[in-house]
Coordinates of C-alpha atoms (C1' of nucleotides) and ligand atoms in Angstrom, one line a residue:
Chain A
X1 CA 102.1 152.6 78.0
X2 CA 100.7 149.5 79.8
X3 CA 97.1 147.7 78.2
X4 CA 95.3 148.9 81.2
X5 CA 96.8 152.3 80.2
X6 CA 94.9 151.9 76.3
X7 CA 91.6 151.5 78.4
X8 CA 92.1 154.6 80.2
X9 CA 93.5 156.6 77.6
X10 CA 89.9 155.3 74.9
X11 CA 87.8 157.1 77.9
X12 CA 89.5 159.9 77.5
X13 CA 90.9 160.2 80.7
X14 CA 94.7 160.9 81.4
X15 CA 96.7 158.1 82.5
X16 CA 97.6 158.8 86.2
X17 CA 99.2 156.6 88.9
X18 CA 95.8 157.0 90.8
X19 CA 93.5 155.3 88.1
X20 CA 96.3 152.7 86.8
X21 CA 96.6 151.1 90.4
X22 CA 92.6 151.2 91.1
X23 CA 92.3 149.5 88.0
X24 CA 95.1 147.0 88.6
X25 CA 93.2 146.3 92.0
X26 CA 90.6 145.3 90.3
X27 CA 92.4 143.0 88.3
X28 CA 94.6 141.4 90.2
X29 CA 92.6 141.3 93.2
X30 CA 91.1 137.8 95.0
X31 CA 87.5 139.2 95.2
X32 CA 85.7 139.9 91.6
X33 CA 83.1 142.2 93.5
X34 CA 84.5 145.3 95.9
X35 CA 83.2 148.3 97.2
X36 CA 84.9 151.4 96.6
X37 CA 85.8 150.9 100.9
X38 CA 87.8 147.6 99.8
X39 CA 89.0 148.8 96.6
X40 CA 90.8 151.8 98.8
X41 CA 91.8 149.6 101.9
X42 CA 93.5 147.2 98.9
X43 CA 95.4 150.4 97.6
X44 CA 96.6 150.8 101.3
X45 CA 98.0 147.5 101.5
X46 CA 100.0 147.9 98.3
X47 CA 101.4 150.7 100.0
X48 CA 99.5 153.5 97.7
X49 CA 98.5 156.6 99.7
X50 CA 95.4 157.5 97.6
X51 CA 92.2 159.1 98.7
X52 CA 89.2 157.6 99.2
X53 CA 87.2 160.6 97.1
X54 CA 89.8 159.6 94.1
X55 CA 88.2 155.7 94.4
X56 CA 84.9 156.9 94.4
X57 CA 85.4 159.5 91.5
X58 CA 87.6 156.8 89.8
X59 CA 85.4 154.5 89.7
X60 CA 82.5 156.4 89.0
X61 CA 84.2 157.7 85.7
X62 CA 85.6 153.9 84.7
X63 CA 81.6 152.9 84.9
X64 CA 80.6 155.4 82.5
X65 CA 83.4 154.5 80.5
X66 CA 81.8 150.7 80.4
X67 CA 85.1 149.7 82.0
X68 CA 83.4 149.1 85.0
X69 CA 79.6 147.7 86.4
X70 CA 78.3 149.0 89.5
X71 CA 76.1 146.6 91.6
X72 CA 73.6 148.3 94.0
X73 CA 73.4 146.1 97.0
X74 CA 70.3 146.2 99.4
X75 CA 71.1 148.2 101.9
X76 CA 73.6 150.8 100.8
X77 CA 76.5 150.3 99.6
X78 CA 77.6 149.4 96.3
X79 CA 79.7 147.0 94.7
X80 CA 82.1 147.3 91.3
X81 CA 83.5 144.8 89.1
X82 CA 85.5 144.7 86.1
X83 CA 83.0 144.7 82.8
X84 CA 83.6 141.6 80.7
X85 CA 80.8 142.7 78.4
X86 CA 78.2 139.5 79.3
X87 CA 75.4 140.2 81.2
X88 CA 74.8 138.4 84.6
X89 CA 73.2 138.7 87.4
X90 CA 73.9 137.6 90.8
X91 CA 73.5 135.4 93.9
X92 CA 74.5 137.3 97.3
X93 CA 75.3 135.0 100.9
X94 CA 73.6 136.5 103.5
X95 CA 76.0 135.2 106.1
X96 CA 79.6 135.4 104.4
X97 CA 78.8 137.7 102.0
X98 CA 79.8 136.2 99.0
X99 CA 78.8 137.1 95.2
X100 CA 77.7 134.4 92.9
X101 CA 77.4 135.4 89.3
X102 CA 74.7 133.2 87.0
X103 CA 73.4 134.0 83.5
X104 CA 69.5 133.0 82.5
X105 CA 68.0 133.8 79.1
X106 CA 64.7 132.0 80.2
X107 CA 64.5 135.2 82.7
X108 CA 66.1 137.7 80.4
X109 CA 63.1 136.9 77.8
X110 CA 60.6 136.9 80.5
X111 CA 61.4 140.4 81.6
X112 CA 61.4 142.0 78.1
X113 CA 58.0 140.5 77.7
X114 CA 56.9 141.8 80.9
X115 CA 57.7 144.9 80.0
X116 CA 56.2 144.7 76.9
X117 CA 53.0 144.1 78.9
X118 CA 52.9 146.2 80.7
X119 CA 53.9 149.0 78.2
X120 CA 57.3 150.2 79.2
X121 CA 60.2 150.7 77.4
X122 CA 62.9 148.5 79.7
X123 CA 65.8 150.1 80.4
X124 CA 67.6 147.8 83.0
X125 CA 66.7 145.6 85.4
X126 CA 68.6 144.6 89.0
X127 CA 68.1 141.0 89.5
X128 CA 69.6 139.5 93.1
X129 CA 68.8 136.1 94.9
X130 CA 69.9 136.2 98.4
X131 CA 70.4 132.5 100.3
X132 CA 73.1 130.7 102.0
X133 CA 75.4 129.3 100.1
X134 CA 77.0 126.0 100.1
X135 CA 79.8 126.4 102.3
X136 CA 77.9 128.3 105.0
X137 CA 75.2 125.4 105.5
X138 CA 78.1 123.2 105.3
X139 CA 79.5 125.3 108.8
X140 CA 76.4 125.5 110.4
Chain B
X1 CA 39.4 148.6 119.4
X2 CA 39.6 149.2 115.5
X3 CA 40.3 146.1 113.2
X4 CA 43.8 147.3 112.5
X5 CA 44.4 147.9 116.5
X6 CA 44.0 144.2 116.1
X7 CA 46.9 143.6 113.7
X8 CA 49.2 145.8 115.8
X9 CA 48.3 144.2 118.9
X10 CA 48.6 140.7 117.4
X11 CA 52.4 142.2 116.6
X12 CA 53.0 142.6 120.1
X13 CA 53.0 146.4 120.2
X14 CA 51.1 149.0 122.0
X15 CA 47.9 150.7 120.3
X16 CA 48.7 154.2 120.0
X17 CA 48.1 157.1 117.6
X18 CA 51.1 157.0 115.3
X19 CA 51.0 153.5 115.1
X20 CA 46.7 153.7 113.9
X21 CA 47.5 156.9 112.0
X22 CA 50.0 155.5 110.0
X23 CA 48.4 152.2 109.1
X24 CA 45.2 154.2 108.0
X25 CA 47.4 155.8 105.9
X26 CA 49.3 153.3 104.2
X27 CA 45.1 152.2 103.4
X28 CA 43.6 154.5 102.6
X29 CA 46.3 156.6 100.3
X30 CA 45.7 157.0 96.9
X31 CA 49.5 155.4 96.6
X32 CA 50.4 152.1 97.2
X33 CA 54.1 152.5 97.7
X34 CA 55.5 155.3 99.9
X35 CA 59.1 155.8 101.7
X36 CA 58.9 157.2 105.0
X37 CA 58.6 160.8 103.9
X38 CA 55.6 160.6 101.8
X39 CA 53.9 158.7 104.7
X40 CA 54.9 161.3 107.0
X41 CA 53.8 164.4 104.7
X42 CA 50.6 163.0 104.4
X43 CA 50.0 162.9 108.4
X44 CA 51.5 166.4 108.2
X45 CA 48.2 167.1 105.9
X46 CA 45.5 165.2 107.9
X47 CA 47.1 167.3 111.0
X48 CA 48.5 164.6 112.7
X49 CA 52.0 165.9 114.3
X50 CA 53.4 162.4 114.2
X51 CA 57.8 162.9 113.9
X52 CA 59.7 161.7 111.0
X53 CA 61.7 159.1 113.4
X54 CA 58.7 157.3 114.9
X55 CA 57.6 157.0 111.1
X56 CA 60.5 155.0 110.2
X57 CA 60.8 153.3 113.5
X58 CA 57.0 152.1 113.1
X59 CA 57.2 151.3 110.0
X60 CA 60.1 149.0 110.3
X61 CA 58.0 147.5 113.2
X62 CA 55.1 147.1 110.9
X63 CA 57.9 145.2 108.4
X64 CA 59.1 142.8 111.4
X65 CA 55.3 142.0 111.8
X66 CA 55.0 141.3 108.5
X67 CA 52.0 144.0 108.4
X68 CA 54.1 145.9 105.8
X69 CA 56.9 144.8 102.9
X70 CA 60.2 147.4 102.2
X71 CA 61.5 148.1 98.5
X72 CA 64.9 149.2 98.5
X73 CA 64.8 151.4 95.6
X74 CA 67.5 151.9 93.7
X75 CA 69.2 155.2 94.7
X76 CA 68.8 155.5 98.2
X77 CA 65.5 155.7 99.5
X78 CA 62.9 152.6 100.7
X79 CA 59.3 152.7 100.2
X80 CA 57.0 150.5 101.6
X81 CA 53.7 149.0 100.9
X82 CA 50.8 147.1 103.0
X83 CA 51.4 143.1 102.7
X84 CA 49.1 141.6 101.2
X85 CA 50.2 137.9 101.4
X86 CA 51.1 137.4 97.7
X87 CA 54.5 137.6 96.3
X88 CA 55.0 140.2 93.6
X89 CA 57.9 142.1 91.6
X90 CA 58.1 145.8 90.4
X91 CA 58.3 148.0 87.5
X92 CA 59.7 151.1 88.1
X93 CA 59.3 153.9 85.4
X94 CA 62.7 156.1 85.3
X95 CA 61.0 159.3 84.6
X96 CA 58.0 159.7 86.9
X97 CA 58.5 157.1 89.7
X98 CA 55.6 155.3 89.2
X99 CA 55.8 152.1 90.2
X100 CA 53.8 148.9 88.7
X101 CA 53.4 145.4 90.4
X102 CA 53.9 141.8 88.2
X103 CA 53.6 138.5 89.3
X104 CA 55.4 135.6 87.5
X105 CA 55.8 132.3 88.1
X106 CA 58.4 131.0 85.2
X107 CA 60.9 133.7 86.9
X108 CA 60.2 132.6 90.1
X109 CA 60.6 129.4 89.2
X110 CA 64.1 130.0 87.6
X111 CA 65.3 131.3 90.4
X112 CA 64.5 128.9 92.8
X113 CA 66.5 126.3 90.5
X114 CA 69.1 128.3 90.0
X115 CA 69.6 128.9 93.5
X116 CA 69.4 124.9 93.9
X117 CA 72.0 124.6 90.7
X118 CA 74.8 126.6 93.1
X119 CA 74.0 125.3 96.2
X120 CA 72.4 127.9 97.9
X121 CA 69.7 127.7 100.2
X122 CA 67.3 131.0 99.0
X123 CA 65.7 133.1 101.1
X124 CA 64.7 135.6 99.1
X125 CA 65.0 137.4 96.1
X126 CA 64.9 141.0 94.9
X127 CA 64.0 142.4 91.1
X128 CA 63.6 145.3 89.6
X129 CA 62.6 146.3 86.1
X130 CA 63.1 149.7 85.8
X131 CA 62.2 151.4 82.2
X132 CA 59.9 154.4 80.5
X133 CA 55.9 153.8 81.4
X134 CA 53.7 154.3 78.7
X135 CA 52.4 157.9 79.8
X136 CA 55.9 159.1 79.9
X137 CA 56.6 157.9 76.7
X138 CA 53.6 159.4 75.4
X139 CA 54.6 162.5 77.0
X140 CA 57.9 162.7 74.6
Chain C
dG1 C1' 110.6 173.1 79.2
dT2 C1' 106.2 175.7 79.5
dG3 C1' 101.3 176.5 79.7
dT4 C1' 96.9 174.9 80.6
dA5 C1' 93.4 172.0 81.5
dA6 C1' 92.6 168.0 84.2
dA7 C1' 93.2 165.3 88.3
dT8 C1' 94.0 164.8 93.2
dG9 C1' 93.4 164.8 98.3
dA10 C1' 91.5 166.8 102.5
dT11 C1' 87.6 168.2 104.2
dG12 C1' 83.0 169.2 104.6
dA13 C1' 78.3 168.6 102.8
dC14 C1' 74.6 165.6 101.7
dG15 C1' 70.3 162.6 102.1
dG16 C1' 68.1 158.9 104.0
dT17 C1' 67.9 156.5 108.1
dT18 C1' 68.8 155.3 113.0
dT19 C1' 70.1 156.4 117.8
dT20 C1' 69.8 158.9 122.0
dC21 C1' 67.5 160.5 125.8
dA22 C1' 64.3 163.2 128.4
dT23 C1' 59.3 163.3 128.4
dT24 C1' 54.8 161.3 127.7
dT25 C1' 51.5 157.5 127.2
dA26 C1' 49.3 152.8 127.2
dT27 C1' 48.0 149.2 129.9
dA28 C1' 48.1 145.8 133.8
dT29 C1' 47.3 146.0 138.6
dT30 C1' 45.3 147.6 142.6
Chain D
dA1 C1' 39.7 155.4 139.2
dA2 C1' 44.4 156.0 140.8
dT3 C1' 49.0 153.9 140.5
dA4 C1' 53.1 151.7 138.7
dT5 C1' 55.9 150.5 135.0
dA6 C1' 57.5 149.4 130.7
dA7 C1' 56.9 151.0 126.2
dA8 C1' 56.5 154.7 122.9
dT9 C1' 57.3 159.3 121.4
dG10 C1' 59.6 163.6 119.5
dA11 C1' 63.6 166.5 118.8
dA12 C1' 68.0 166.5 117.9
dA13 C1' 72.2 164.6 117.0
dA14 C1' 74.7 160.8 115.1
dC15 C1' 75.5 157.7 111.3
dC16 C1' 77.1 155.9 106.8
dG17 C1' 78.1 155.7 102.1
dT18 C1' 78.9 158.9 98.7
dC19 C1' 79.6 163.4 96.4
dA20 C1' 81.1 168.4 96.0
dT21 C1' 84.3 172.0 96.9
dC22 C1' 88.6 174.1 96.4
dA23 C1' 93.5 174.8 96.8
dT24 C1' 97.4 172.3 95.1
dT25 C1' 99.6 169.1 92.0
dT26 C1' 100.1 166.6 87.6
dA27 C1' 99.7 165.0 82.7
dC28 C1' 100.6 166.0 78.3
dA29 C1' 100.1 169.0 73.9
dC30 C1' 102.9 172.4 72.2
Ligands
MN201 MN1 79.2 140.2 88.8
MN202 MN1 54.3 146.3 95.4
ZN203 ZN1 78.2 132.1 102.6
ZN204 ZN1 56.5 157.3 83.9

DNA sequence: GTGTAAATGATGACGGTTTTCATTTATATT
DNA sequence: AATATAAATGAAAACCGTCATCATTTACAC
C-alpha cells in the first residue's frame, strides 16, 4: 500500500482507484488550489474515466478527514487544497485568477479579540484580499 | 419626488415602484442585512406584489450605484445592506444567523501591507468571523 | 473464494440567482 | 394632455455548482 493509501485508510475509507488518483492530483498537480471542475478535468487528462459526483463526494469526505481544506470563493464555487496543517489565508487575482497564500498573527490575535468583544465564541473565520497581482499590472 | 427618488435618479435609473418600495425597505426594516428573499417577503407583507427577479435585478442596480453593499455569505446565499459610506467587517453567529458589524483599523491596515509585501495592487477585501453569539450560547 | 457493506457513475434534483421575452410603465417631446 | 420610445417589469425557464438517488460494481474481512 502506497503513503497516500495510509491517509486514506486512517479516515476510514477504503482504498479505491477513485480516491488514490484524486488525491495524487492534488499532489502532483501544478496548481496548489483547484476546484472539484479542475480536479475532474485533471483526472481526464491522465486518462481516468471517473465521475464528476465521485470528485465532489471524494473530496468532500478527504475535508472531513482534515486531509483536505475547502476555500469558499466569492461567487460560487469552491476551491480545495491539500492540508499542510498551518493556517493561512489567501490573496485572490481578480484578472488571472491566481491564489496567493500569506500567514498574519497580528490579524489572527485581532480577530480572537474581536470576538471576545463582541461576545462570541469564534469558530472560523474566511479571510480573502482580492487585487491584481504582480504579473498582471506588469501586462497591462 | 421623495429624497430616495433622488438617489435612484442620481443612479441613472427610472423612479418606479419596486425600485421606491424596495429602498423603503431596506430602511425602514427592523434588519439591517437581508438576501433578496427576505427583502421580497417583506413586500409580499406590506402588499406590494413586487417579483422575486426584479428584486434581485434592483438590488444589484442599487449595488452598481453604490446605494447598497452585497455579503456573499458563506453557503450560498448574498444579503445585502444600505451603504453607509464607512467600511466595516462581519460577525456571523453559526446558530441563529445574526449578523454583527466591526470596524478595525490594525486589520485593515495589515492587509493593505500585506497586499504591498506580494505585489498586489488591492482592491478589496472580504472577512468573515463566523462563531456562537452570546444569546445562543446562553441558550445551551 | 464468498459475503457484505461500502463505493461508484449516471442522472436527476436542488437552491440561489440570472436571463428571456412579451407586456407595462416612466418620462421626454410635442 | 396625448404620443413616442426606451426602460422596467413579472412569469417562467435557464443556469451553475453541488448533492442525492439508485442500480451496479468493488474492496476487503472472513
Ligand atoms: Mn491555501
Ligand atoms: Mn454590515
Ligand atoms: Zn493575476
Ligand atoms: Zn446566535
Amino acid at each position: 500500500m502506497s503513503m497516500e493509501g495510509q491517509d486514506i485508510k486512517k479516515a476510514g475509507l477504503k482504498i479505491t482507484l477513485p480516491r488514490l488518483k484524486v488525491l495524487e492530483i492534488l499532489e502532483v498537480s501544478e496548481q496548489r488550489h483547484m476546484s472539484a471542475e479542475d480536479v475532474y478535468k485533471a483526472l481526464l487528462l491522465m486518462g481516468e474515466d471517473i465521475g464528476l459526483a465521485t470528485v465532489y463526494r471524494v473530496l468532500t469526505q478527504f475535508e472531513d478527514a482534515g486531509l483536505v481544506s475547502r476555500l469558499s470563493i466569492d461567487g460560487g464555487h469552491a476551491v480545495f487544497e491539500l492540508e499542510d496543517g498551518v493556517h493561512h489565508d489567501h490573496l485572490l487575482c481578480v484578472s488571472c485568477n491566481q491564489i496567493e497564500e500569506f500567514v498574519d498573527e497580528v490579524i489572527e490575535q485581532r480577530q480572537r479579540s474581536i470576538a471576545i468583544e463582541k461576545g462570541f465564541k469564534m469558530t472560523e473565520h474566511s479571510l480573502y484580499i482580492y487585487g491584481i497581482c504582480k504579473q498582471c499590472q506588469e501586462k497591462n
